[in-house]
Coordinates of C-alpha atoms in Angstrom, one line a residue:
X1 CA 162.5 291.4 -4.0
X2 CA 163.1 294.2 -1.2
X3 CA 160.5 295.9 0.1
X4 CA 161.9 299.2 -1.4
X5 CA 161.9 298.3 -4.9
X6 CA 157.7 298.1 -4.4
X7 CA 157.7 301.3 -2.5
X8 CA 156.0 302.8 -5.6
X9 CA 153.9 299.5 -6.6
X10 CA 153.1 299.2 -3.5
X11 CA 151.7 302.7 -3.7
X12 CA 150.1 302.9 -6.9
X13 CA 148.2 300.0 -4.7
X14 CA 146.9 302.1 -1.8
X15 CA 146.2 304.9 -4.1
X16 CA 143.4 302.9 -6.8
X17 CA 141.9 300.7 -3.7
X18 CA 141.3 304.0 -1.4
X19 CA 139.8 305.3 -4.8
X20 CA 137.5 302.1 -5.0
X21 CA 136.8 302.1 -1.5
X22 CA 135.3 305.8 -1.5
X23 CA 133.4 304.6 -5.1
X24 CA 132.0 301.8 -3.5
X25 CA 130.9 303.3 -0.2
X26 CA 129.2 306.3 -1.9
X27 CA 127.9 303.3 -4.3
X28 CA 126.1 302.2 -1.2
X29 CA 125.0 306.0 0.5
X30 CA 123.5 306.6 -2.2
X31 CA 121.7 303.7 -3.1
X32 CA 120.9 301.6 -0.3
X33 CA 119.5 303.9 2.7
X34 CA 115.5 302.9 3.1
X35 CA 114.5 306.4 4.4
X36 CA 111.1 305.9 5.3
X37 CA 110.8 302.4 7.0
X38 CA 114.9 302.6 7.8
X39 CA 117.5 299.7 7.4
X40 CA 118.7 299.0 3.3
X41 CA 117.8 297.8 0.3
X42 CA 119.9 294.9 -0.4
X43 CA 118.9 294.2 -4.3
X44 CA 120.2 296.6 -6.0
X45 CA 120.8 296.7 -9.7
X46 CA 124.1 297.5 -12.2
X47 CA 123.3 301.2 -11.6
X48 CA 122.1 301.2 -8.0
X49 CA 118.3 301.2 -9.1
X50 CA 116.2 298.8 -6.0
X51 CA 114.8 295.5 -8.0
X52 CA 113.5 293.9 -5.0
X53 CA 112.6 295.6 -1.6
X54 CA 113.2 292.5 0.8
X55 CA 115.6 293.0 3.2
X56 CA 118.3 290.2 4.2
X57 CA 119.3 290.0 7.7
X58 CA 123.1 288.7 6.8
X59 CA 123.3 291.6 4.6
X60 CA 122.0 293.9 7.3
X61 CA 124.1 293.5 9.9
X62 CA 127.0 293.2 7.3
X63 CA 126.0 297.0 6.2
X64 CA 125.7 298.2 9.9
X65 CA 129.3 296.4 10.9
X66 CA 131.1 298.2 7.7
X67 CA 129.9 301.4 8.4
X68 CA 130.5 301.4 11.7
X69 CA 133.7 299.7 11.1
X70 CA 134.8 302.8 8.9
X71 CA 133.1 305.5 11.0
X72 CA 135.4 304.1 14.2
X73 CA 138.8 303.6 12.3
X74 CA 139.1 305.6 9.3
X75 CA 139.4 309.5 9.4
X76 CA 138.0 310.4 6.7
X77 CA 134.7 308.2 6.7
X78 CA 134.4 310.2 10.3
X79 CA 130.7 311.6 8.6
X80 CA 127.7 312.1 10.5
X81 CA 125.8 310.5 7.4
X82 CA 127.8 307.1 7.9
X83 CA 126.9 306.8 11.5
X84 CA 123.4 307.7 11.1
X85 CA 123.1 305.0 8.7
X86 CA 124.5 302.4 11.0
X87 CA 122.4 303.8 13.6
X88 CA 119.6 303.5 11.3
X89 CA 120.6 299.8 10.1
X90 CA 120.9 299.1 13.7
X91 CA 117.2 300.4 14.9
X92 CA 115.6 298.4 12.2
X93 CA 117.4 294.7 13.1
X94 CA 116.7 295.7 16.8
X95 CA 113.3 296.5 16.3
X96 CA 112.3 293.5 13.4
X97 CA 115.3 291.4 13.2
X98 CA 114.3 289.2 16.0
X99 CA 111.5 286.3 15.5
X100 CA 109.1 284.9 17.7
X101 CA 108.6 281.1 17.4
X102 CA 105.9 279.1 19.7
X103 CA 107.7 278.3 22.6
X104 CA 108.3 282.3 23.3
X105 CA 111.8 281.8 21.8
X106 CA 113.1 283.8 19.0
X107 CA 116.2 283.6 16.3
X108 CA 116.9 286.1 13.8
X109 CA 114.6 285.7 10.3
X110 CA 116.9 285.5 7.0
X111 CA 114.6 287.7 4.6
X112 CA 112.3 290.3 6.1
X113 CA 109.8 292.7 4.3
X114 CA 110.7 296.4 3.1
X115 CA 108.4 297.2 6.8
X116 CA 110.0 294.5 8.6
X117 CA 107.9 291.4 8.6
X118 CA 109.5 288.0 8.7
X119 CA 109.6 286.1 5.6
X120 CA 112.0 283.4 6.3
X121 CA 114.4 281.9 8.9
X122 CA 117.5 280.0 8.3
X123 CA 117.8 276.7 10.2
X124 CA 121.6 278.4 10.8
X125 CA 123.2 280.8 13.3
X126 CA 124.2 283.0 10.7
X127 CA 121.9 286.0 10.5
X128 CA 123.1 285.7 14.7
X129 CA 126.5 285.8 13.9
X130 CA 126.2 289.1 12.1
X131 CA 123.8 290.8 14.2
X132 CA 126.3 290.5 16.9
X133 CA 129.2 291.7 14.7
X134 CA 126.5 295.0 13.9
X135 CA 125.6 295.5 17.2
X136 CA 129.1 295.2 18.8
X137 CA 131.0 297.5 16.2
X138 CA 128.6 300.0 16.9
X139 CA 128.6 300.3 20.6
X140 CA 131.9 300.9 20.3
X141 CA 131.3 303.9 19.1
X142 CA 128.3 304.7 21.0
X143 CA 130.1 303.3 24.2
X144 CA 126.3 301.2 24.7
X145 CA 128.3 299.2 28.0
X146 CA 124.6 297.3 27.8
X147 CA 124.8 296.4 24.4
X148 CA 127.9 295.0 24.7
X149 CA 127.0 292.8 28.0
X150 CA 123.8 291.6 25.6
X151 CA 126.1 290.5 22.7
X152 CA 128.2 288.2 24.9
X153 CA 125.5 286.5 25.9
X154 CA 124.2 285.9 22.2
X155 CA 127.3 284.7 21.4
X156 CA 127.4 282.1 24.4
X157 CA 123.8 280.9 23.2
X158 CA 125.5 280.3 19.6
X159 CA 128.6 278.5 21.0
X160 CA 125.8 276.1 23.1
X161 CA 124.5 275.2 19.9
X162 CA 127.2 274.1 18.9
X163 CA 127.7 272.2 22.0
X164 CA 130.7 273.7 22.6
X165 CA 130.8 275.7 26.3
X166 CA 134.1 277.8 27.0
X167 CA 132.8 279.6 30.0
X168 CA 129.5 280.5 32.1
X169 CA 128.3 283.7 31.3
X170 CA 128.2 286.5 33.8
X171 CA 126.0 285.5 36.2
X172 CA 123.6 287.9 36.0
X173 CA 122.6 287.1 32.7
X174 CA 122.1 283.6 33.4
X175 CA 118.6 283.7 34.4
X176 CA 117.9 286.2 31.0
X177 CA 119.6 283.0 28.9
X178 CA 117.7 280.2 30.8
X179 CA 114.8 279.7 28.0
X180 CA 117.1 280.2 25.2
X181 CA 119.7 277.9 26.6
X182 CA 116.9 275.5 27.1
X183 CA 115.6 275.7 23.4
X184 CA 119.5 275.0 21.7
X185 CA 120.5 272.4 24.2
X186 CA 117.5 270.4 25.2
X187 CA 115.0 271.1 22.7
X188 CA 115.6 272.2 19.5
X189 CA 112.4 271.6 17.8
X190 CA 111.6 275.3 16.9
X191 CA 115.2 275.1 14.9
X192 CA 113.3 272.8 12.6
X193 CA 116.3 270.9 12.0
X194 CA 115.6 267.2 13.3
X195 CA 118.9 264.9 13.5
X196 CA 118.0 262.3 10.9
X197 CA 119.7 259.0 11.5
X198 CA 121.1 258.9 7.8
X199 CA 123.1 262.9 7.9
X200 CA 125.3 262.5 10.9
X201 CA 126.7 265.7 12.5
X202 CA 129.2 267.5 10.4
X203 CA 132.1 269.7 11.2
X204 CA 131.2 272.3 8.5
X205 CA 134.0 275.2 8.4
X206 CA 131.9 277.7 8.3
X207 CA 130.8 277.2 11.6
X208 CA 134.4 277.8 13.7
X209 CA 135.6 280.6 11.4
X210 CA 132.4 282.5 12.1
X211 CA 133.0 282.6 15.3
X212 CA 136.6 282.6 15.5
X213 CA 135.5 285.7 14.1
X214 CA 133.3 286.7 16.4
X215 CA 135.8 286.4 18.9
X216 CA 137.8 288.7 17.2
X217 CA 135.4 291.0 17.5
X218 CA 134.0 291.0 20.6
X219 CA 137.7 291.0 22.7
X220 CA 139.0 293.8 20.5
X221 CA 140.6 296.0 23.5
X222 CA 138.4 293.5 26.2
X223 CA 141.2 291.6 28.4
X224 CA 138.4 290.1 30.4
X225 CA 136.0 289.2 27.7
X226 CA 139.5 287.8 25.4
X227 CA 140.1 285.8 28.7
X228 CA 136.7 284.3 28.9
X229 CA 136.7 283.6 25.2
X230 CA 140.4 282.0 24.9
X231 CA 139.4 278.9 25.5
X232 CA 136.5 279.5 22.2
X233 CA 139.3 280.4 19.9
X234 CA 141.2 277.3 20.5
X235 CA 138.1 275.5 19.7
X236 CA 137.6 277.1 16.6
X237 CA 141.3 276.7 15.7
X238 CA 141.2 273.3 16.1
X239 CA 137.9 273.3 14.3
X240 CA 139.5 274.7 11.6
X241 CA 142.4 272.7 11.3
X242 CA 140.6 269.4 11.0
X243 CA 139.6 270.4 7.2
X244 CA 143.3 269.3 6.2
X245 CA 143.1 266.5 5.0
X246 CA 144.3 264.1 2.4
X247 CA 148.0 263.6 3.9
X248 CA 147.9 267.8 4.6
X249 CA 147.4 267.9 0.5
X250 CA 143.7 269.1 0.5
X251 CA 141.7 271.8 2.3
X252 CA 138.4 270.1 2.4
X253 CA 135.2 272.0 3.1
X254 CA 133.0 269.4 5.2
X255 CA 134.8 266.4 7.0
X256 CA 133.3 265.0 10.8
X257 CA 133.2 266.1 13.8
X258 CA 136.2 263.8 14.6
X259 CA 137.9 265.6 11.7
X260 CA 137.6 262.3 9.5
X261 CA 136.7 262.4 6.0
X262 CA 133.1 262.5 4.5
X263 CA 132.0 260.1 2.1
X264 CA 130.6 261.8 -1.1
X265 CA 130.1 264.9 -2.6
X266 CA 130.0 266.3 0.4
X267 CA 133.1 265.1 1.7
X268 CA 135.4 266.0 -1.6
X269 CA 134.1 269.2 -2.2
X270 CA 136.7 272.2 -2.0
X271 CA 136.0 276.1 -1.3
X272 CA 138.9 277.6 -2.3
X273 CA 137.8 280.8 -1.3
X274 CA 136.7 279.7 1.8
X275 CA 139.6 278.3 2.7
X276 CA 141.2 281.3 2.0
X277 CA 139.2 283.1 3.9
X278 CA 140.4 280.8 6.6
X279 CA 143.8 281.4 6.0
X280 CA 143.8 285.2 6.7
X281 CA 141.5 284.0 9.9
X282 CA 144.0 281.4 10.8
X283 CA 147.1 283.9 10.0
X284 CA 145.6 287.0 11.9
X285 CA 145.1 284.6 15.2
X286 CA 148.5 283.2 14.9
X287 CA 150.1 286.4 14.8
X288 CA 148.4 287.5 17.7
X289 CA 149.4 284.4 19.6
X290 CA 152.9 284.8 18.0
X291 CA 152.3 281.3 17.1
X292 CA 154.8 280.5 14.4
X293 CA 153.7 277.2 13.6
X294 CA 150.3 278.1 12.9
X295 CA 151.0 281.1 11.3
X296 CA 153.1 279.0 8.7
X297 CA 149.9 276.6 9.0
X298 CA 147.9 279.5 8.1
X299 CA 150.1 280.2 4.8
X300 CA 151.4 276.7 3.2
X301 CA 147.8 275.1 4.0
X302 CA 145.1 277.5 3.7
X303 CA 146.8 280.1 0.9
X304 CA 148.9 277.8 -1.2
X305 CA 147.2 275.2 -1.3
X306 CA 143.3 276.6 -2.0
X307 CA 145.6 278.5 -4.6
X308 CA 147.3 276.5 -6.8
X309 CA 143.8 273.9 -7.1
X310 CA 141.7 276.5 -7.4
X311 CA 143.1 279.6 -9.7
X312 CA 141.8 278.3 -13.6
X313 CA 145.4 278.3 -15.4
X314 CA 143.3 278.6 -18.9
X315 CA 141.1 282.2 -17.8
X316 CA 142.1 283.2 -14.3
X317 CA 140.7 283.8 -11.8
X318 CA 139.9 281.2 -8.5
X319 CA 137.1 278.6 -9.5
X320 CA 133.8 278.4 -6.9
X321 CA 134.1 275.4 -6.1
X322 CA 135.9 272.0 -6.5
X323 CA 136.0 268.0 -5.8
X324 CA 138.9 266.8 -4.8
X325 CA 139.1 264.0 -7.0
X326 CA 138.6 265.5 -10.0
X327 CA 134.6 264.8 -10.8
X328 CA 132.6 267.6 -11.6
X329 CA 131.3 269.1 -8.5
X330 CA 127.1 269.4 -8.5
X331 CA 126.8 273.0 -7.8
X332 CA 125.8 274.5 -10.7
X333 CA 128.0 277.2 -10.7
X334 CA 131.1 275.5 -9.6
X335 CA 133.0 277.3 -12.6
X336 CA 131.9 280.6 -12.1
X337 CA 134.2 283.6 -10.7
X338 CA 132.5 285.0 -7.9
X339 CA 133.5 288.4 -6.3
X340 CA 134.2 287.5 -2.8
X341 CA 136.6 284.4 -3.0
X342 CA 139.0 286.9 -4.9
X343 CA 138.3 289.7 -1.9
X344 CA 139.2 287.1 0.9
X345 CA 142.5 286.1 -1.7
X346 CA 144.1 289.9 -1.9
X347 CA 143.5 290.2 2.1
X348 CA 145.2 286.7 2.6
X349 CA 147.9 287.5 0.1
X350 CA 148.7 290.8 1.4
X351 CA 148.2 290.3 4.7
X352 CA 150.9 286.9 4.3
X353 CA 152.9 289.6 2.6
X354 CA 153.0 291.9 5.3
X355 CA 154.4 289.6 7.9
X356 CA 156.6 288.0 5.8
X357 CA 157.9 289.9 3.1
X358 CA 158.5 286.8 0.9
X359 CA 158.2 287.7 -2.8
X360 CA 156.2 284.5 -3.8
X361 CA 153.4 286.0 -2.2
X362 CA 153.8 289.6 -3.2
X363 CA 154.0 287.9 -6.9
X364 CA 150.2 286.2 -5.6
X365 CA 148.6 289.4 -4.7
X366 CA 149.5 291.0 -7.7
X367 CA 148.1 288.3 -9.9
X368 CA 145.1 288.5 -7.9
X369 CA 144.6 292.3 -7.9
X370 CA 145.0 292.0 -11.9
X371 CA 142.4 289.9 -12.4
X372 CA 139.9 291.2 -9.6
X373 CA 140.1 295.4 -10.7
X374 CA 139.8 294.3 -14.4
X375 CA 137.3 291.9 -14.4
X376 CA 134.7 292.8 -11.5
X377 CA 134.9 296.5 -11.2
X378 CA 132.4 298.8 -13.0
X379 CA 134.3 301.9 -13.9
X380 CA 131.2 303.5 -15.4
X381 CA 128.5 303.1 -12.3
X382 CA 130.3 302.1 -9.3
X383 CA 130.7 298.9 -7.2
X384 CA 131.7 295.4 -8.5
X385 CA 129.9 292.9 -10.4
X386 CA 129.7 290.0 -8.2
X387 CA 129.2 287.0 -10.7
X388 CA 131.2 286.0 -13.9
X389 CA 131.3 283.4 -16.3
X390 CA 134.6 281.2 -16.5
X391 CA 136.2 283.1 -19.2
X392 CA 135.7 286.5 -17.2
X393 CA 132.3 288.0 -18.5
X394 CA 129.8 289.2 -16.3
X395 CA 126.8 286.7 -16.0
X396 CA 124.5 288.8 -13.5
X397 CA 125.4 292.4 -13.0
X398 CA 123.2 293.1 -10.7
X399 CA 125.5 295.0 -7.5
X400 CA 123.5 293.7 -4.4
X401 CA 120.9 291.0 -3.7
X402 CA 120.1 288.2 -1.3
X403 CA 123.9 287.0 -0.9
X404 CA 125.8 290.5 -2.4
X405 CA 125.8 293.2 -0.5
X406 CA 128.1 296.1 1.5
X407 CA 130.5 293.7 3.2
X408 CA 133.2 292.0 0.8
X409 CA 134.0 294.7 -1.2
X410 CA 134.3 297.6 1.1
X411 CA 135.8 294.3 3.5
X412 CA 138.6 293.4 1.8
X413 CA 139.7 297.6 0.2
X414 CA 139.8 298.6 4.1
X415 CA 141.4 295.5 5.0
X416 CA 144.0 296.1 1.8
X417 CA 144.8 299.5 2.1
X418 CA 145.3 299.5 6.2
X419 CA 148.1 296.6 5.2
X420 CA 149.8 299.1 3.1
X421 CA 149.5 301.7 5.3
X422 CA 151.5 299.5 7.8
X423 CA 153.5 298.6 4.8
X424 CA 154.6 302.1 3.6
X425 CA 155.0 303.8 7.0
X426 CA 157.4 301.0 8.3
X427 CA 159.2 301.5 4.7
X428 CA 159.6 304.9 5.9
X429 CA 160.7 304.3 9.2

């Protein structure tokens, strides 16, 4: 199928995801902003009414990346309203995100009050991860040089814990680093998250791809930071790339840190999302790199592979999760259709597409987009439904809560309609 037979597909495309994107950002404007204490409301129902006022850190930073994300690249989200808000977003994670523990060393909380007061912490790096990706996006539009210097430095402290070192940091930040350094490398008590001789250390994917992501973000347009970092990405590539297993016929979502397989439920289960997810990760890197092995790595491993195990045949729609030998996996909602591993599918999808302009894959996306703008979309209020039942139905319809909020949505319809931008103007060309 040439390109030019889908000129008008392609473009009845652009045209209903830009419509969704602008539904779903006003969704979120509207809803969300907590004027009097600042930052959002997270948990927000069907019709954008708050149910809950705690605030979730992930979900924070998330909001403050997308709108600054938009504000920076998209002309007409170029509104003083969107980067007030992600100033706003960004004051309150500055100000509260941050917490204390007893040796005078802080990591970000998980949950926070509507006012800002701790409720939990996360024995992960993950409310880290995004406040970085917040905090960077935005001083690229603020041009905060400071901010930017501060952000390399968390992300060093993350890789540490992983204990995983690409580079010193600059070395007038080393002595700012020294206590935190000390606290993920030689004592790691206030992590609360002993190494029990029965759970050995596990190569979990989440780990590399969030900060192979990281990466991404902080070299955008940065030769010297991208050069400090290259030796990170590798890392996380090969991270990455260790979760191929079984004879490179499974995409496995845990294995060691030696890239062997887990025993257990652990060890079989399967994220096809995820790994998807991975795949446009994987595919964007390799393109970058011009690495053509990895970018048909990125494709035949990651895409196809998550794909054909994990799209339900009987219903549609990709499964949440799956063990590799057939038992039924122990999370409860293993056969539920969540929004987000369908967001990360159309970006893999078209993005493949894009490079490659193999039909197989243009036939993917399409079967994809079906199922994702008629099943999870609300036409009536706004925003997507984030949880269904196996047959399609929604289950919870609330629009935002402790793992829902302004990030895979609004993610993957900028993500979509750039990639046919590109798409249609080299059509035109």
């Amino acid at each position: 199928m040439e390109l030019n037979s889908n000129s008008t597909l392609l473009e009845q495309y652009r045209e209903r995801i830009r419509t969704e994107l602008d539904r779903v950002v006003d969704f979120w404007l509207k809803y969300s902003h907590d004027k009097e204490h600042g930052g959002f409301f997270n948990c927000l129902g069907k019709d954008g009414k708050v149910y809950d006022e705690l605030k979730y850190v992930w979900l924070q930073g998330r909001q403050v990346w997308m709108y600054s994300r938009l504000y920076r690249t998209v002309e007409r989200f170029h509104r003083p309203e969107i980067l007030d808000a992600a100033k706003s977003g960004a004051a309150f994670l500055q100000k509260f995100a941050r917490v204390q523990a007893s040796s005078g060393a802080g990591k970000c909380a998980f949950c926070l009050t509507r006012d800002g007061r701790a409720v939990k912490v996360q024995r992960t790096i993950f409310s880290e991860c995004f406040y970085v990706m917040a905090m960077d996006e935005l001083s690229r539009i603020t041009q905060d040089k400071e901010m930017q210097v501060k952000l390399l430095y968390i992300l060093y402290l993350m890789v540490r814990c992983q204990m995983f070192c690409p580079c010193s940091p600059q070395a007038d930040a080393e002595s700012m680093m020294d206590r935190l350094i000390f606290w993920v490398q030689t004592d790691s008590s206030d992590l609360s998250r002993p190494q029990l001789p029965g759970d050995p250390p596990v190569n979990s994917m989440a780990v590399p791809m969030m900060l192979l992501c990281l990466v991404d973000q902080l070299t955008e347009g940065r030769t010297d930071v991208a050069e400090k970092y290259k030796d990170l990405s590798g890392w996380c590539v090969e991270r990455i790339l260790q979760h191929i297993q079984r004879d490179g016929k499974a995409i496995l979502e845990n294995v060691t840190l030696t890239g062997k397989e887990l025993p257990g439920c652990q060890g079989r289960l399967q994220n096809p999302g995820h790994a998807l997810e991975a795949g446009w990760f994987l595919l964007q890197y390799a393109l970058k790199k011009e690495d053509v092995q990895l970018q048909k790595t990125a494709v035949d491993k990651f895409m196809e592979i998550p794909f054909h195990t994990g799209w339900d045949k009987q219903h549609g729609g990709l499964f949440y999760f799956l063990d590799v030998d057939g038992h039924c996996p122990t999370q409860l909602e293993w056969n539920m259709k969540l929004w987000w591993p369908h967001c990360e599918a159309l970006i893999a999808y078209l993005m493949a597409y894009s490079h490659s302009r193999a039909p197989l894959l243009l036939d993917r996306f399409k079967l994809i987009y079906d199922y994702t703008f008629s099943h999870f979309s609300d036409e009536e209020h706004g925003e997507w439904f984030g949880y269904l039942s196996r047959q399609g139905e929604v289950v919870l319809d609330f629009k935002g809560g402790p793992f829902k909020g302004f990030f895979h949505v609004p993610r993957c319809l900028y993500m979509c309609e750039k990639l046919l931008d590109g798409l249609l103007e080299r059509q035109d060309s």
